[in-house]
Tab-separated table of C-alpha atoms in Angstrom:
chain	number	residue	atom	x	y	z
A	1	UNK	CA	71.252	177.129	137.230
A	2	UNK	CA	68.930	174.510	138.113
A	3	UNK	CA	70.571	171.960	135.416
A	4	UNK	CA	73.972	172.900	135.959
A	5	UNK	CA	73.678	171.974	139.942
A	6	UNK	CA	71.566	169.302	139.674
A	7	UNK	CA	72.864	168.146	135.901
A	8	UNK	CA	75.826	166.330	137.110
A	9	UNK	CA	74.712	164.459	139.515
A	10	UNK	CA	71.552	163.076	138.127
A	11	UNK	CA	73.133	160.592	135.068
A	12	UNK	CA	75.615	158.904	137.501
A	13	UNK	CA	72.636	156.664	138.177
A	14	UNK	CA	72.543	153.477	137.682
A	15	UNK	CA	68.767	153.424	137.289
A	16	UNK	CA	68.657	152.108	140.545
A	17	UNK	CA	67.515	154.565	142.942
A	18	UNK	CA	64.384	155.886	144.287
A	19	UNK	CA	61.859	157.480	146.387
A	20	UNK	CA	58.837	157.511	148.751
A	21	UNK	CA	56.772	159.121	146.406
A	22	UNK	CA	55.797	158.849	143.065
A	23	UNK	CA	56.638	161.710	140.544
A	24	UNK	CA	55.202	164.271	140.182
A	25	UNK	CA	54.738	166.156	136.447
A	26	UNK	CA	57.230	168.283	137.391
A	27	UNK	CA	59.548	165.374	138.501
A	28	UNK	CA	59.059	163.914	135.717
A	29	UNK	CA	59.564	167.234	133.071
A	30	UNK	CA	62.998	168.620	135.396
A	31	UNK	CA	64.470	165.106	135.328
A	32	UNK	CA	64.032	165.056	131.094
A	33	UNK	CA	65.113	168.365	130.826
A	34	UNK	CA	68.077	167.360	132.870
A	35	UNK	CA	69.084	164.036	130.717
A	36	UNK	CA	68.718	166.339	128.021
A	37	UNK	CA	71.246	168.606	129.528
A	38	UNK	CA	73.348	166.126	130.339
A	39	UNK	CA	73.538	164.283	127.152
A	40	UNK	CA	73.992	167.919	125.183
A	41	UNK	CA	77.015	168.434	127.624
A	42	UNK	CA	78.481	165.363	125.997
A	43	UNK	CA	77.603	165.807	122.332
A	44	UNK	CA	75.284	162.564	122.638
A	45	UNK	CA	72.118	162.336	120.147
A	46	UNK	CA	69.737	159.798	120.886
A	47	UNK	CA	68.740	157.420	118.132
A	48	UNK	CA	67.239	154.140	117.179
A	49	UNK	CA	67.129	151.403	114.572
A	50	UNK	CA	64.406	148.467	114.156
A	51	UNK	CA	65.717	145.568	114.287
A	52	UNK	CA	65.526	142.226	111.568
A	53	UNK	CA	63.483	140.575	114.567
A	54	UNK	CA	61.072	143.765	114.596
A	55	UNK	CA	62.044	145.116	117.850
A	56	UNK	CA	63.659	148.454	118.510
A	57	UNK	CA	67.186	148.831	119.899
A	58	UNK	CA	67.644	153.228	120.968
A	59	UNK	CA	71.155	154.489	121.330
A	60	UNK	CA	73.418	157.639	121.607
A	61	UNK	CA	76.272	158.529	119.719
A	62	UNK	CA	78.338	161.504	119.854
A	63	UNK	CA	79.344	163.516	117.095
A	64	UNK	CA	83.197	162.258	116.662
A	65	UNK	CA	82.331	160.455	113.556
A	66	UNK	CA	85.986	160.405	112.553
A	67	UNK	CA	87.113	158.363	115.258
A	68	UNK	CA	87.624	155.294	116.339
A	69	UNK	CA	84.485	153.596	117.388
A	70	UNK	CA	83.724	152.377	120.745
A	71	UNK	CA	81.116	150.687	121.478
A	72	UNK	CA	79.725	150.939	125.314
A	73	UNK	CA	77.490	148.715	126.968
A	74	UNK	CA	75.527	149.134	130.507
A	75	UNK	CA	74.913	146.609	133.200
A	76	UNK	CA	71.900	144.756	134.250
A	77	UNK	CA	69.059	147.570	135.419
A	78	UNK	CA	70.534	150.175	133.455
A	79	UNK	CA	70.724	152.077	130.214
A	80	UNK	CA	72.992	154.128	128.056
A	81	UNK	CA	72.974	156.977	130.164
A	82	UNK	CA	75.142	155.224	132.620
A	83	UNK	CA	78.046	156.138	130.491
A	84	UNK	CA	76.497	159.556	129.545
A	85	UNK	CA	78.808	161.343	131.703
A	86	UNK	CA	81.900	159.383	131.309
A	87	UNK	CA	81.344	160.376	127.752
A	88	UNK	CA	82.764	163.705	127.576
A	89	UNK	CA	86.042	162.459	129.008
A	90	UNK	CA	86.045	159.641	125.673
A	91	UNK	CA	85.308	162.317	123.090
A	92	UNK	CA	87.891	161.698	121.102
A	93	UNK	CA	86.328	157.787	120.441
A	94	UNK	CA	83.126	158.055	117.752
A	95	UNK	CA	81.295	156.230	120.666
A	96	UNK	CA	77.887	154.014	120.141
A	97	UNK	CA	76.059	153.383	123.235
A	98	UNK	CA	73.118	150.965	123.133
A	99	UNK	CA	69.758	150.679	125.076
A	100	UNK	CA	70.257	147.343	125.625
A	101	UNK	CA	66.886	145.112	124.574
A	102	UNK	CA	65.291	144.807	127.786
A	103	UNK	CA	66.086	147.998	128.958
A	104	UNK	CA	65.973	151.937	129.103
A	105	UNK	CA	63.632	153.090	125.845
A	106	UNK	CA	64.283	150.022	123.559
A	107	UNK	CA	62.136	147.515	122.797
A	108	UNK	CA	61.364	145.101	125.792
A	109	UNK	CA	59.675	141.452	124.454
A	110	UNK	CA	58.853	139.659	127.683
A	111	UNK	CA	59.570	135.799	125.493
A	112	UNK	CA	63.136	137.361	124.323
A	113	UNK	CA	66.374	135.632	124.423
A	114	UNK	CA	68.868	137.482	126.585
A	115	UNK	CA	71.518	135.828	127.177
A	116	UNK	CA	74.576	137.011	126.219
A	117	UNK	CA	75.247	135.741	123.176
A	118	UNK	CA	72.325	136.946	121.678
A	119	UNK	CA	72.294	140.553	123.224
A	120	UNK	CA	75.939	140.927	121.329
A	121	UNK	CA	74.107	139.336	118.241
A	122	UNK	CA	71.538	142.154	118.026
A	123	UNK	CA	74.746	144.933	119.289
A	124	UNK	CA	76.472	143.257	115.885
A	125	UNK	CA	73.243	143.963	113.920
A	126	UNK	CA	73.747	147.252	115.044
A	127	UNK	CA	77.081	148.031	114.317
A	128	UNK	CA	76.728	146.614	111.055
A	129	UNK	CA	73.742	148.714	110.305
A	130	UNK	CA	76.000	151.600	110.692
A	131	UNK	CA	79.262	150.623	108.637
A	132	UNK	CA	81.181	150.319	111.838
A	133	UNK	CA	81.330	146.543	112.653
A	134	UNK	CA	84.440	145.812	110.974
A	135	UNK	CA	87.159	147.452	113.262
A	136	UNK	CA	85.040	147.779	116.451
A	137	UNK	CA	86.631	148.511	120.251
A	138	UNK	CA	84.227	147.018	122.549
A	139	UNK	CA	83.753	147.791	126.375
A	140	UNK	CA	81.176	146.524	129.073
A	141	UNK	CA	80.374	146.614	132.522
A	142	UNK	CA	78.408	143.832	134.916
A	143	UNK	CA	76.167	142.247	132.381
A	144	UNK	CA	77.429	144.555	129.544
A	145	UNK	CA	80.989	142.577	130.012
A	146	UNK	CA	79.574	138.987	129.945
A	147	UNK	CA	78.188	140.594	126.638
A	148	UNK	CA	81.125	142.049	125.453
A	149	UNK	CA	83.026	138.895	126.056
A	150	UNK	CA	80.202	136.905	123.874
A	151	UNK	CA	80.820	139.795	121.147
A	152	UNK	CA	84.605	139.210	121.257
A	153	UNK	CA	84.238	135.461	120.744
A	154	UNK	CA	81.440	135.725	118.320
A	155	UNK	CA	83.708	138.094	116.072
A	156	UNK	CA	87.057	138.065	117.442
A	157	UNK	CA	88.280	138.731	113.905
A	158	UNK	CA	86.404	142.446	114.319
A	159	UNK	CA	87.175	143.116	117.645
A	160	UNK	CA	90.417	145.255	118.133
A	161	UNK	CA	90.256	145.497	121.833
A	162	UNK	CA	87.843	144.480	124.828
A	163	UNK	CA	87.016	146.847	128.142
A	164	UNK	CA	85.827	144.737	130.702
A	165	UNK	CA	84.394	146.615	133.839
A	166	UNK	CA	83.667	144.350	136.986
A	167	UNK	CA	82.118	141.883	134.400
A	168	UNK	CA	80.132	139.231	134.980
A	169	UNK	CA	79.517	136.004	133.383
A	170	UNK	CA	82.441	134.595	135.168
A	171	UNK	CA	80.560	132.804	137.558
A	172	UNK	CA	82.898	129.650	138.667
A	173	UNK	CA	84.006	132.155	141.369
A	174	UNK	CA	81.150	132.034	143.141
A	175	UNK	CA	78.752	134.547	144.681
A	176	UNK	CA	80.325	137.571	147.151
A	177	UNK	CA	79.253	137.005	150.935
A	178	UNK	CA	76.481	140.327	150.533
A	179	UNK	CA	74.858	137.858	147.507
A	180	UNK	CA	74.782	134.581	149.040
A	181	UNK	CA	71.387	134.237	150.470
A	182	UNK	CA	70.138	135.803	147.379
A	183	UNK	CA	66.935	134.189	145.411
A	184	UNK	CA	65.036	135.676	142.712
A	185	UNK	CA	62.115	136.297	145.075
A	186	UNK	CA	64.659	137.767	147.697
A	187	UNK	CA	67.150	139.883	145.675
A	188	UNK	CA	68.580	143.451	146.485
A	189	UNK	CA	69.213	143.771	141.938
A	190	UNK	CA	65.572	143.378	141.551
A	191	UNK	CA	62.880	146.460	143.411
A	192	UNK	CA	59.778	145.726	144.666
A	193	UNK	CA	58.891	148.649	146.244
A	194	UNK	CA	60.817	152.440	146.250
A	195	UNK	CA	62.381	151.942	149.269
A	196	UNK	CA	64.595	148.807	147.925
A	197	UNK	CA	66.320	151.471	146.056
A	198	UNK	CA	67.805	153.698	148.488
A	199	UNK	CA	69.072	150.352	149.573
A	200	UNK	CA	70.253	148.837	145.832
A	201	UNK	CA	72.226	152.455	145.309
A	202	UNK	CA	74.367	152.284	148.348
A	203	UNK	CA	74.966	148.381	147.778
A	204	UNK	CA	76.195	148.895	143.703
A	205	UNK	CA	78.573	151.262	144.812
A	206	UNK	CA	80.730	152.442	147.214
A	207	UNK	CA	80.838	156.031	146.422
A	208	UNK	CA	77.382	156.780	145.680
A	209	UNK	CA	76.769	159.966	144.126
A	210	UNK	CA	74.191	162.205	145.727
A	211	UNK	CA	70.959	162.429	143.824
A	212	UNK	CA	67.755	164.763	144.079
A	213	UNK	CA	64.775	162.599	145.753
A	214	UNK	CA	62.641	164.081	142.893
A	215	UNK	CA	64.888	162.630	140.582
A	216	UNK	CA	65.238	159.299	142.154
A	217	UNK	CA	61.638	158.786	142.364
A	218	UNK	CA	61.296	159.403	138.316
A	219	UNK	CA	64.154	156.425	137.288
A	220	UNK	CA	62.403	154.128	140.218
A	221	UNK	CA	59.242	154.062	138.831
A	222	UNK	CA	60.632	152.883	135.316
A	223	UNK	CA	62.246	149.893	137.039
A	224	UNK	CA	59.472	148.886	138.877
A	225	UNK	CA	57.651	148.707	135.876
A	226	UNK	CA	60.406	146.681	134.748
A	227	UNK	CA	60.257	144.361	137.357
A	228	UNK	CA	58.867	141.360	136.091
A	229	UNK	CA	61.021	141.364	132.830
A	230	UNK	CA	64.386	141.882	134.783
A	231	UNK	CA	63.544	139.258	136.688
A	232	UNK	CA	63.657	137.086	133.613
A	233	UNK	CA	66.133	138.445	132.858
A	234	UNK	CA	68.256	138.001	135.266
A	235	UNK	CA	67.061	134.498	135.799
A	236	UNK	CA	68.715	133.826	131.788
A	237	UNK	CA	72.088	135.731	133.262
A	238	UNK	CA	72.857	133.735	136.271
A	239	UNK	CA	72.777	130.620	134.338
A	240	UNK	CA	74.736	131.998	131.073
A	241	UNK	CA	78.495	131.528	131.370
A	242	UNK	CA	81.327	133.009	129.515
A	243	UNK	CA	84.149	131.643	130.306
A	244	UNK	CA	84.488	129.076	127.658
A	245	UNK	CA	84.179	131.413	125.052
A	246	UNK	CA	86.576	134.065	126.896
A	247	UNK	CA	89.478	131.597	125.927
A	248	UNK	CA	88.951	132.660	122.113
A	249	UNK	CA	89.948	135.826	123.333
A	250	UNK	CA	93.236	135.023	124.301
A	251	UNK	CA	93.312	132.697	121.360
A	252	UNK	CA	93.595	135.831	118.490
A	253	UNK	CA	95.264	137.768	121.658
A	254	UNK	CA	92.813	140.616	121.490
A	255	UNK	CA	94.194	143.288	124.155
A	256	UNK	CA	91.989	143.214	127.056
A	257	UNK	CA	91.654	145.610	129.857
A	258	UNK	CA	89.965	144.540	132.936
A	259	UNK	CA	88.975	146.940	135.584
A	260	UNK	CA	87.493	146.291	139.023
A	261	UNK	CA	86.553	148.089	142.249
A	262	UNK	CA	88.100	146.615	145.243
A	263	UNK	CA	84.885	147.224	147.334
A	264	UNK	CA	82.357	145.350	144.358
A	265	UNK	CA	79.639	143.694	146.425
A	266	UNK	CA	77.659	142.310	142.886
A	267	UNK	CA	80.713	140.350	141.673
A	268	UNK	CA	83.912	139.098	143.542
A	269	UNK	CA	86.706	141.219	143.224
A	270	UNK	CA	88.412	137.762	143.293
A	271	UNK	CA	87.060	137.595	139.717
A	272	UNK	CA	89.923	139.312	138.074
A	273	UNK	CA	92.079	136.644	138.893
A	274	UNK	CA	90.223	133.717	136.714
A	275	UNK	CA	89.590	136.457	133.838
A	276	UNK	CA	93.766	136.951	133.553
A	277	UNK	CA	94.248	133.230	133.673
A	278	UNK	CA	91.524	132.623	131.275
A	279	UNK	CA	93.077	135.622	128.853
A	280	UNK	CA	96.791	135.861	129.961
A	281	UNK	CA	97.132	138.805	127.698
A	282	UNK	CA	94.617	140.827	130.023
A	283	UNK	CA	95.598	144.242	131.528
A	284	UNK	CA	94.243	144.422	134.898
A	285	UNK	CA	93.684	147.504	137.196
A	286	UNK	CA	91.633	147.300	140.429
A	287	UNK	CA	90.713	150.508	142.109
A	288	UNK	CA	90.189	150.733	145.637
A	289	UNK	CA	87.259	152.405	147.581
A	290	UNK	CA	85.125	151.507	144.734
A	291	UNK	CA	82.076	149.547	144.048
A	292	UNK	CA	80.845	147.543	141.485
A	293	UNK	CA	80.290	150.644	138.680
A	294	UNK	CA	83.749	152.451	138.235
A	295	UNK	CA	82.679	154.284	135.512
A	296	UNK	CA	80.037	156.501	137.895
A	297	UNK	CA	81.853	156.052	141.079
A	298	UNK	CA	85.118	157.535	139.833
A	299	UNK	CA	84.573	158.950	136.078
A	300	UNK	CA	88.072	160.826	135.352
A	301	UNK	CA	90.256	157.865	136.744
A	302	UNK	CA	88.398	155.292	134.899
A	303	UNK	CA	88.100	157.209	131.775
A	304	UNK	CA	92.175	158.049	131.777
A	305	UNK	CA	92.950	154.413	132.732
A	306	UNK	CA	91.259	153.663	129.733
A	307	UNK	CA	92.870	156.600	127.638
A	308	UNK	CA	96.211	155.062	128.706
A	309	UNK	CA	95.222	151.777	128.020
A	310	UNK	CA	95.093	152.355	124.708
A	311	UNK	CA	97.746	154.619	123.764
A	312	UNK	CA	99.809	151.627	124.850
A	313	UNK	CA	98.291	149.772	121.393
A	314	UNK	CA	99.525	152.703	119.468
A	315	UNK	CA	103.410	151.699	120.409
């Protein structure tokens, strides 16, 4: 019972959150057992493939082998259990979602290149790896969209159609008003200390959902240990921009559907309008009351938006 009322709740994190404490062994052991739940409830296993460069890149894929493959990929200071729950409303895609280098339990080089054209380099490796790089749907949100716009324009040819979920990498907007004091020795996307991530929860999203403390505390303690890498990280993001390459897009007229939440505080909801000038073809859907990660905030409306979208590329 334990799982099923705590199960739910516990993957819509964006690896963001924390506590006062650190876990305990029992934090630590429920909140596995709990992933594991989760992931089982969603028919994702967990695997992993080593890389040309040597490095390790984990992922889950669910067992819909037979269908179309969709390839998802998380924001900056997550993983691939951001879309674990999501999941189960996309079963009937054969669905590939990547532990981003960097991040979650792949392998995390401090000297790396991650920008985004070489994070969609190594997602290409990947796909290739397992047959399905040829006829690839490709989906993203924050980082994970600048990246699946590089992917697009890297192999537009292979791309049938692009998700992009408050993306960024579209940076000629500017910054939103919550962002513009923002260094990285003063950030609210990077945690130096637990409670910074009470605070980075409620300012990703606008419908948080609850969480267990003793959860909370288990996925804050990875990202402070992460701390000094995201901060290269995002250092190499904020300077890497898209939008030049997002014109190939529209130039083989790849269908695009670009969703945003009205109440985003990372990225300017304003954003939307340069991405549909940019790729005129674009679908775009904003959805109000929500934050910056539309996939946790509001999983069945952003899973049929995306159902619908592509039925429409059936007709």
């Amino acid at each position: 019972m334990l799982l099923k009322r705590l199960g739910l709740a516990t993957l819509l994190s964006f690896a963001v959150v924390g506590c006062t404490t650190v876990p305990n062994t029992l934090a630590v052991n429920t909140t596995q057992k709990i992933i594991q739940y989760e992931r089982s409830k969603s028919d994702l296993a967990v695997k992993a493939l080593i890389l040309n460069s040597g490095d390790k890149m984990v992922y889950a894929e669910n067992g819909n082998v037979a269908g179309e493959p969709l390839l998802l990929i998380h924001g900056f200071g997550g993983n691939k259990d951001n879309f674990t729950r999501i999941a189960r409303q996309l079963e009937n895609y054969n669905l590939i979602i990547p532990d981003l280098l960097g991040f979650g339990d792949s392998s995390k080089p401090i000297t790396a290149d991650y920008r985004s054209e070489a994070q969609a380099t190594r997602l290409h490796e990947l796909l290739q790896a397992k047959g399905l790089a040829s006829d690839i749907h490709v989906s993203g949100n924050s980082m994970g969209g600048a990246i699946s716009v590089a992917y697009a324009a890297k192999y537009p040819k292979e791309v049938k159609s692009l998700w992009l979920i408050d993306s960024a990498g579209f940076w000629s907007v500017g910054v939103p008003k919550s962002l513009e004091g923002a260094t990285l020795e003063n950030n609210p996307l990077l945690i130096n200390k637990t409670e910074d991530f009470y605070n980075m929860y409620d300012f990703v999203m606008s419908k948080p959902p609850y969480i267990p403390k003793s959860v909370k505390a288990v996925f804050a303690q990875e990202r402070i240990a992460n701390k000094a890498l995201e901060s290269e990280i995002l250092a190499q993001i904020l300077g890497d921009n898209v939008e030049e390459r997002a014109k190939v897009i529209a130039e083989y007229n790849i269908p695009t559907l670009v969703v945003w939440g009205e109440k985003d505080k990372v990225i300017k909801p304003e954003t939307v309008t340069l991405i549909k000038e940019i790729i005129p073809q674009s679908e775009v859907i904003t959805m109000p009351e929500i934050g910056h990660v539309p996939m946790i905030e509001a999983v069945k409306q952003t899973a049929n938006d995306y159902k619908a979208f592509r039925e429409a590329l059936k007709k």
